[in-house]
Short mmCIF file of C-alpha atoms in Angstrom, two decimals:
data_model
loop_
_atom_site.label_atom_id
_atom_site.label_comp_id
_atom_site.label_asym_id
_atom_site.label_seq_id
_atom_site.Cartn_x
_atom_site.Cartn_y
_atom_site.Cartn_z
CA MET X 1 0.00 0.00 0.00
CA SER X 2 1.62 3.23 -1.09
CA GLN X 3 1.62 6.17 1.26
CA GLN X 4 0.07 9.49 0.31
CA GLN X 5 2.00 12.61 1.18
CA PRO X 6 0.75 16.14 1.76
CA GLU X 7 0.70 18.35 -1.30
CA ASN X 8 2.76 21.07 0.36
CA MET X 9 5.80 18.89 1.06
CA VAL X 10 7.63 16.72 -1.46
CA LEU X 11 10.25 14.61 0.27
CA SER X 12 13.27 13.03 -1.37
CA ILE X 13 15.51 10.31 -0.01
CA ILE X 14 19.18 9.43 -0.46
CA VAL X 15 20.60 6.29 1.12
CA GLU X 16 24.30 5.99 1.97
CA ALA X 17 25.63 2.69 3.28
CA ASN X 18 29.19 1.60 3.87
CA LEU X 19 30.73 -1.80 4.40
CA PHE X 20 34.08 -3.53 4.51
CA THR X 21 34.75 -5.94 1.63
CA ALA X 22 37.44 -8.53 1.02
CA MET X 23 38.33 -11.14 -1.59
CA ARG X 24 41.17 -13.60 -1.61
CA ALA X 25 44.03 -12.16 -3.66
CA THR X 26 44.25 -15.27 -5.82
CA THR X 27 40.55 -15.03 -6.60
CA PHE X 28 40.65 -11.28 -7.18
CA SER X 29 43.32 -11.75 -9.85
CA THR X 30 40.83 -13.74 -11.93
CA TYR X 31 38.24 -10.96 -11.99
CA PRO X 32 38.23 -8.08 -14.46
CA GLY X 33 38.09 -4.70 -12.78
CA ASP X 34 40.47 -2.44 -10.94
CA THR X 35 38.95 -2.67 -7.46
CA LEU X 36 36.44 -4.59 -5.40
CA ALA X 37 34.07 -1.66 -5.95
CA HIS X 38 34.16 -2.39 -9.69
CA ILE X 39 33.33 -6.05 -9.01
CA LEU X 40 30.46 -5.09 -6.72
CA GLY X 41 29.30 -2.54 -9.27
CA ALA X 42 29.18 -5.23 -11.95
CA ARG X 43 27.08 -7.40 -9.64
CA LEU X 44 24.68 -4.54 -9.00
CA ASP X 45 24.43 -3.83 -12.73
CA ARG X 46 23.15 -7.38 -13.19
CA VAL X 47 20.18 -6.70 -10.89
CA GLN X 48 19.51 -3.47 -12.80
CA PRO X 49 18.48 -0.77 -10.32
CA GLN X 50 16.05 1.44 -12.22
CA GLY X 51 17.08 4.81 -10.82
CA PRO X 52 14.66 7.71 -10.18
CA GLY X 53 13.79 8.06 -13.86
CA GLY X 54 13.57 4.35 -14.63
CA GLN X 55 16.48 4.58 -17.09
CA ARG X 56 18.57 1.67 -15.69
CA ARG X 57 21.83 3.60 -15.80
CA PRO X 58 24.97 1.56 -14.95
CA VAL X 59 26.42 1.90 -11.47
CA ARG X 60 29.09 4.60 -11.24
CA VAL X 61 32.43 3.81 -9.54
CA ILE X 62 34.65 6.71 -8.42
CA SER X 63 37.86 6.62 -6.41
CA ASN X 64 36.71 9.18 -3.81
CA ILE X 65 34.20 11.98 -3.39
CA ASP X 66 36.60 14.70 -2.26
CA ASP X 67 36.76 16.30 -5.70
CA ASP X 68 33.11 15.67 -6.58
CA PRO X 69 31.06 18.88 -6.27
CA HIS X 70 27.97 16.76 -5.58
CA GLN X 71 29.65 14.75 -2.78
CA GLY X 72 29.23 11.48 -4.61
CA VAL X 73 25.51 11.86 -5.35
CA ASP X 74 24.56 11.33 -8.98
CA SER X 75 21.07 12.43 -9.95
CA GLU X 76 20.32 9.22 -11.88
CA ARG X 77 22.80 6.49 -10.90
CA TRP X 78 23.93 4.58 -7.86
CA THR X 79 27.54 5.33 -6.94
CA LEU X 80 30.25 3.21 -5.32
CA THR X 81 33.33 4.80 -3.82
CA THR X 82 36.02 4.17 -1.22
CA ASP X 83 35.22 5.06 2.38
CA PRO X 84 38.35 5.57 4.52
CA THR X 85 36.30 5.69 7.74
CA VAL X 86 35.61 1.94 7.64
CA SER X 87 37.90 -0.69 9.14
CA PRO X 88 37.49 -4.41 9.93
CA ASN X 89 37.17 -5.79 13.42
CA HIS X 90 40.13 -8.11 12.82
CA PRO X 91 42.61 -6.64 10.29
CA GLU X 92 44.97 -9.58 10.82
CA TRP X 93 42.46 -11.93 9.22
CA PHE X 94 42.90 -10.29 5.83
CA ASP X 95 46.64 -10.60 5.14
CA ALA X 96 46.00 -12.81 2.11
CA TYR X 97 43.08 -10.75 0.88
CA VAL X 98 42.47 -7.73 -1.31
CA THR X 99 40.31 -5.41 0.77
CA GLN X 100 38.36 -2.22 0.20
CA PRO X 101 36.02 -0.21 2.42
CA ILE X 102 33.13 0.79 0.16
CA LYS X 103 30.39 3.39 0.37
CA ILE X 104 27.18 2.84 -1.59
CA ILE X 105 25.32 6.07 -2.46
CA SER X 106 21.89 6.13 -4.03
CA PRO X 107 20.62 8.87 -6.32
CA PRO X 108 17.86 11.07 -4.82
CA TYR X 109 14.46 9.40 -5.16
CA PRO X 110 11.00 10.78 -4.40
CA LEU X 111 10.29 9.12 -1.06
CA TYR X 112 6.74 8.07 -1.83
CA MET X 113 7.33 6.66 -5.28
CA PRO X 114 7.68 2.86 -5.41
CA GLY X 115 10.88 3.08 -7.47
CA TRP X 116 13.30 3.63 -4.60
CA GLU X 117 11.84 0.79 -2.55
CA ALA X 118 12.20 -1.62 -5.48
CA ASP X 119 15.78 -0.48 -6.05
CA ALA X 120 16.58 -0.79 -2.33
CA GLN X 121 15.40 -4.39 -2.51
CA ARG X 122 17.60 -5.02 -5.55
CA VAL X 123 20.74 -3.38 -4.18
CA PHE X 124 20.68 -4.39 -0.54
CA SER X 125 19.54 -7.95 -1.21
CA GLN X 126 22.85 -8.46 -3.03
CA ARG X 127 24.71 -9.39 0.11
CA SER X 128 27.85 -11.40 -0.28
CA GLU X 129 28.85 -13.91 2.37
CA GLN X 130 29.46 -12.58 5.85
CA TYR X 131 33.12 -13.08 6.61
CA VAL X 132 34.23 -16.38 8.07
CA PRO X 133 37.95 -17.29 8.13
CA ILE X 134 37.73 -20.06 5.55
CA VAL X 135 38.69 -20.18 1.88
CA ARG X 136 35.68 -19.81 -0.38
CA HIS X 137 36.56 -19.51 -4.05
CA GLY X 138 34.93 -16.64 -5.88
CA VAL X 139 33.19 -15.10 -2.89
CA MET X 140 33.46 -11.47 -1.88
CA TYR X 141 33.17 -11.23 1.88
CA THR X 142 31.46 -8.32 3.57
CA GLU X 143 31.60 -7.15 7.13
CA TYR X 144 29.23 -4.82 8.94
CA ASN X 145 30.62 -3.57 12.24
CA PRO X 146 30.58 -0.44 14.44
CA SER X 147 32.61 1.45 11.83
CA THR X 148 29.95 0.90 9.15
CA SER X 149 26.75 2.89 9.08
CA LEU X 150 23.63 3.53 7.06
CA ASN X 151 22.68 7.16 6.56
CA ILE X 152 19.24 8.23 5.36
CA LEU X 153 19.15 11.79 4.04
CA ILE X 154 15.69 13.29 3.65
CA GLY X 155 15.42 16.39 1.51
CA ASN X 156 12.66 18.90 0.85
CA SER X 157 11.35 18.93 -2.72
CA GLU X 158 13.23 18.60 -5.97
CA ASN X 159 15.35 21.62 -5.05
CA ALA X 160 18.15 20.08 -3.01
CA THR X 161 19.36 23.46 -1.71
CA ALA X 162 15.97 24.54 -0.32
CA GLY X 163 16.19 22.81 3.04
CA PHE X 164 13.39 22.80 5.58
CA PRO X 165 11.71 25.68 7.43
CA PHE X 166 12.97 26.38 10.93
CA ARG X 167 9.67 25.42 12.55
CA ALA X 168 9.76 21.94 11.00
CA VAL X 169 13.38 21.33 12.03
CA ARG X 170 12.73 22.59 15.57
CA ASN X 171 9.65 20.39 15.94
CA LEU X 172 11.59 17.39 14.63
CA ALA X 173 14.42 18.02 17.08
CA MET X 174 11.92 18.15 19.95
CA LEU X 175 10.35 14.89 18.78
CA LEU X 176 13.72 13.18 18.60
CA LEU X 177 14.75 14.36 22.06
CA VAL X 178 11.68 12.65 23.53
CA TYR X 179 11.46 9.65 21.20
CA GLU X 180 15.14 8.76 20.88
CA PRO X 181 14.92 5.87 23.41
CA GLU X 182 11.88 4.40 21.65
CA LEU X 183 13.48 4.69 18.20
CA ASP X 184 16.65 3.07 19.54
CA ARG X 185 14.66 0.14 20.91
CA MET X 186 12.82 -0.27 17.62
CA VAL X 187 16.08 -0.76 15.71
CA ARG X 188 17.71 -2.77 18.54
CA LEU X 189 20.45 -0.20 19.14
CA PRO X 190 20.71 -0.86 22.93
CA THR X 191 21.55 -4.52 22.24
CA TYR X 192 24.23 -3.79 19.65
CA ILE X 193 27.59 -5.19 20.78
CA CYS X 194 30.67 -3.24 19.77
CA HIS X 195 34.16 -4.62 19.25
CA PRO X 196 37.37 -3.58 21.05
CA ASN X 197 38.94 -2.61 17.71
CA ASN X 198 35.81 -0.73 16.66
CA PRO X 199 34.13 1.13 19.53
CA LYS X 200 30.74 2.68 18.98
CA ARG X 201 30.80 5.85 16.90
CA TRP X 202 27.27 7.20 17.12
CA VAL X 203 26.60 10.20 19.32
CA SER X 204 23.27 11.13 20.89
CA PRO X 205 22.15 14.77 20.94
CA LEU X 206 22.09 14.37 24.72
CA ARG X 207 25.89 14.55 24.59
CA SER X 208 25.57 18.22 23.67
CA PRO X 209 26.45 20.59 26.54
CA HIS X 210 23.17 22.35 25.78
CA PHE X 211 21.28 19.38 27.24
CA GLN X 212 23.49 18.75 30.25
CA PRO X 213 23.69 20.38 33.72
CA PRO X 214 23.85 23.21 34.57
CA ASN X 215 21.81 24.08 31.47
CA VAL X 216 19.13 21.58 32.52
CA PRO X 217 18.31 20.09 35.94
CA GLU X 218 20.25 17.06 37.15
CA ASP X 219 17.11 14.89 37.14
CA PHE X 220 15.83 16.12 33.79
CA SER X 221 13.17 14.30 31.80
CA ARG X 222 13.07 13.98 28.04
CA ALA X 223 10.16 16.42 27.96
CA THR X 224 12.30 18.89 29.91
CA LEU X 225 14.96 18.71 27.19
CA ALA X 226 12.41 19.34 24.44
CA SER X 227 11.00 22.30 26.38
CA HIS X 228 14.53 23.62 26.98
CA LEU X 229 15.26 23.51 23.25
CA LEU X 230 11.98 25.28 22.48
CA ASN X 231 12.74 28.07 24.95
CA THR X 232 16.41 28.61 24.11
CA CYS X 233 16.71 28.10 20.34
CA PRO X 234 14.78 30.84 18.51
CA ASP X 235 16.39 30.32 15.10
CA MET X 236 18.04 27.71 12.90
CA GLN X 237 21.60 28.63 13.83
CA SER X 238 21.06 28.35 17.58
CA LEU X 239 19.07 25.15 17.11
CA ILE X 240 21.78 23.36 15.16
CA CYS X 241 24.55 24.63 17.41
CA ALA X 242 22.63 23.09 20.31
CA PHE X 243 21.64 19.86 18.57
CA ASN X 244 24.82 19.21 16.56
CA PRO X 245 27.65 21.05 18.35
CA GLU X 246 31.30 20.55 17.55
CA LEU X 247 32.35 17.25 19.07
CA PRO X 248 35.00 17.12 21.80
CA GLU X 249 38.59 16.62 20.67
CA SER X 250 38.38 12.92 21.52
CA GLU X 251 35.45 12.58 19.10
CA GLN X 252 36.59 14.75 16.22
CA PRO X 253 35.67 13.70 12.67
CA ALA X 254 39.16 12.24 12.20
CA LYS X 255 38.01 9.51 14.57
CA HIS X 256 34.81 9.19 12.53
CA TYR X 257 32.24 9.80 15.23
CA TYR X 258 28.85 11.03 14.06
CA PHE X 259 25.54 12.31 15.41
CA LYS X 260 22.61 9.95 14.98
CA TYR X 261 20.52 12.92 13.85
CA ASP X 262 22.33 15.63 11.93
CA PHE X 263 20.77 18.84 10.60
CA SER X 264 24.02 20.78 10.15
CA SER X 265 23.80 20.89 6.35
CA HIS X 266 21.34 23.77 6.87
CA LEU X 267 24.31 25.92 7.92
CA ASP X 268 27.03 27.07 5.55
CA ALA X 269 30.74 26.41 6.01
CA THR X 270 31.06 29.35 8.40
CA GLY X 271 28.24 28.10 10.61
CA GLU X 272 25.74 30.68 9.36
CA TYR X 273 22.18 29.90 8.29
CA ILE X 274 21.28 31.06 4.79
CA PRO X 275 17.70 30.16 3.82
CA GLY X 276 17.26 28.66 0.37
CA THR X 277 15.78 31.21 -2.02
CA ASN X 278 15.84 29.42 -5.35
CA GLN X 279 12.20 28.93 -6.31
CA ASN X 280 12.59 27.39 -9.75
CA LYS X 281 12.95 23.86 -8.29
CA ARG X 282 16.33 23.42 -9.93
CA ASP X 283 19.51 22.85 -8.04
CA SER X 284 21.74 25.93 -8.00
CA PRO X 285 25.30 25.20 -6.85
CA PRO X 286 26.95 28.01 -4.89
CA PRO X 287 29.66 30.10 -6.56
CA ASP X 288 32.55 28.06 -5.16
CA GLY X 289 31.35 25.00 -7.08
CA GLN X 290 30.61 22.90 -4.01
CA PHE X 291 27.03 21.68 -3.95
CA THR X 292 25.49 21.38 -0.48
CA ARG X 293 22.24 19.48 -0.10
CA LYS X 294 20.20 20.70 2.83
CA THR X 295 18.93 17.47 4.30
CA LEU X 296 17.86 15.90 7.57
CA GLN X 297 20.21 12.99 8.24
CA PHE X 298 19.45 9.88 10.28
CA ARG X 299 22.43 7.59 10.77
CA LEU X 300 22.77 4.22 12.51
CA PRO X 301 25.11 1.21 12.45
CA SER X 302 24.36 -0.39 9.09
CA VAL X 303 23.98 -3.92 10.43
CA LEU X 304 20.79 -2.80 12.22
CA VAL X 305 18.94 -1.40 9.21
CA VAL X 306 20.63 -2.63 6.02
CA ASP X 307 18.11 -5.45 5.62
CA PRO X 308 15.84 -4.21 2.78
CA GLU X 309 12.59 -4.73 4.70
CA ILE X 310 13.82 -2.88 7.79
CA LEU X 311 15.40 -0.16 5.64
CA ILE X 312 12.17 0.53 3.76
CA HIS X 313 10.01 0.67 6.88
CA TRP X 314 12.64 2.79 8.66
CA ALA X 315 12.67 5.32 5.80
CA ARG X 316 8.86 5.45 5.72
CA LEU X 317 8.75 6.10 9.45
CA LEU X 318 11.38 8.85 9.22
CA GLY X 319 9.49 10.46 6.37
CA GLY X 320 6.34 10.39 8.48
CA LEU X 321 8.18 12.04 11.37
CA VAL X 322 9.42 14.83 9.10
CA GLU X 323 5.92 15.41 7.74
CA PHE X 324 4.44 15.39 11.23
CA ALA X 325 7.04 17.92 12.39
CA ASN X 326 6.10 20.14 9.46
CA GLU X 327 2.33 19.88 9.93
CA VAL X 328 1.74 19.73 13.69
CA ASN X 329 0.93 22.89 15.62
CA LEU X 330 3.03 23.70 18.65
CA ASN X 331 0.30 23.13 21.25
CA THR X 332 -0.45 19.65 19.92
CA LEU X 333 3.25 18.86 19.76
CA GLN X 334 3.77 19.93 23.37
CA GLU X 335 0.84 17.78 24.47
CA THR X 336 2.16 14.81 22.51
CA LEU X 337 5.59 15.19 24.10
CA GLY X 338 4.24 15.67 27.62
CA ILE X 339 5.45 19.26 27.93
CA SER X 340 3.62 21.36 30.51
CA ASP X 341 2.52 24.82 29.41
CA HIS X 342 3.83 26.37 32.62
CA ASN X 343 6.62 24.15 33.87
CA ASP X 344 9.71 22.79 32.16
CA GLY X 345 9.98 19.97 34.68
CA PRO X 346 7.92 16.78 35.05
CA SER X 347 4.19 17.44 34.88
CA PRO X 348 0.91 15.54 34.93
CA ALA X 349 1.11 15.51 31.13
CA GLU X 350 4.03 13.13 31.43
CA GLY X 351 1.83 10.45 32.94
CA ASN X 352 -0.52 8.12 31.12
CA THR X 353 -2.42 10.75 29.18
CA THR X 354 -4.52 10.53 26.06
CA VAL X 355 -4.01 12.72 23.00
CA GLY X 356 -7.53 13.15 21.68
CA PRO X 357 -9.88 10.28 20.73
CA ARG X 358 -8.12 6.99 19.99
CA PRO X 359 -8.93 4.23 17.55
CA PRO X 360 -10.00 1.02 19.36
CA GLU X 361 -6.67 -0.75 18.92
CA PHE X 362 -4.92 2.12 20.70
CA ALA X 363 -7.58 2.49 23.39
CA ALA X 364 -5.23 2.21 26.37
CA PRO X 365 -3.68 5.55 27.42
CA GLN X 366 -0.10 5.80 26.24
CA PRO X 367 2.68 7.78 27.93
CA PRO X 368 4.78 10.38 26.09
CA GLY X 369 7.68 8.73 24.34
CA SER X 370 5.70 5.59 23.44
CA LEU X 371 5.30 4.42 19.86
CA LEU X 372 1.51 4.14 19.99
CA ARG X 373 1.16 7.69 21.31
CA LEU X 374 3.28 8.93 18.42
CA LEU X 375 1.34 6.93 15.81
CA THR X 376 -1.95 8.24 17.22
CA ALA X 377 -0.73 11.84 17.13
CA MET X 378 0.46 11.40 13.53
CA GLU X 379 -2.92 9.97 12.55
CA GLN X 380 -4.74 12.90 14.15
CA ALA X 381 -2.49 15.30 12.21
CA ASN X 382 -3.52 13.53 8.98
CA ILE X 383 -0.07 12.00 8.52
CA HIS X 384 -1.20 8.62 7.28
CA LEU X 385 1.75 6.34 7.83
CA ASP X 386 1.55 3.23 5.68
CA SER X 387 -0.43 0.63 7.65
CA ASP X 388 2.13 -2.10 6.90
CA THR X 389 4.85 0.13 8.34
CA ALA X 390 2.84 0.95 11.48
CA ARG X 391 2.17 -2.75 12.09
CA PHE X 392 5.79 -3.66 11.35
CA TRP X 393 7.17 -1.31 14.01
CA HIS X 394 4.44 -2.13 16.51
CA ARG X 395 5.18 -5.87 16.23
CA ARG X 396 8.92 -5.29 16.36
CA ARG X 397 8.58 -3.04 19.39
CA MET X 398 6.35 -5.54 21.21
CA ARG X 399 8.90 -8.30 20.63
CA GLY X 400 11.45 -6.12 22.44
#
């Protein structure tokens, strides 16, 4: 069942996934192609991803994205490139192997067109063997570990430089502050086991000094954090500086740490917010030639969401959250999140409250931060999340 989206917001999606690949050197020598990325690209060409326009363009392989003004994103083709941030858990296992860390980058698709979902099935179902230390002729091994991630970039309309209005980004940030624990449980993040050679790299917005004492009380609630952001971030620049601050020296980009939710593309290189003004729905690169897409990024360890079914439902849910953040009025949002009108601390609204009339299956009162409360609020805001997706996440959440 395809999901209908509001007429006033056209969402696009780009998927970036990285993985570590390896092939025995003796086997690699029998394959045509310069790199493992070329071999993987040939495999993907055989399954024929259609692309946004249905043109079946061949997969593009580039050595790196540093010199690419579009940061590796092709408007019609999937792209494979090297990703230096990825490393294996056990480098010593691969002495007799040719190895390459690879990033897979999709073209931008309209989120609610079936084309991207079909292509996601084609591309991410092409898993090679998970690595085991045995000789398997002709097999490319892949490894997903804490250094590999899957990044979903949601954009606003066909104009990649337009970005999102401040109100929508602020509302989304408030939602994520309250619903982060529930979203983590849905994708099994709390149970993910890291490796000594690859510690966890994802960073919660709660690590920001803006959401730590003395800026908030010692015994703060999630609703308190959302209220604090609402009261202290009056514009896009202050919001992003609070939500995605510069990481401490121990977590600088050279060590490849990342925020799970990243809105910083809405600021320019100097940290200033410049609203998109191009109204012709065509991408207009800035004068320096570098093309910056203003997107909302959601990034997790790839092993948790790279399965095509989970990936598709995850993207649908994120799209629904973005739409809800754009459509919901502030009073309804505060009620949904359990924020008191007069008190930033815990309030009666943080108990088992009901947000308006409920459908029978959601009859029991649900606390703020619960999945069913969120789904009910989205429904009441006329954000009709695909029923298969709602059931998928409800079942997955109930299984724990």
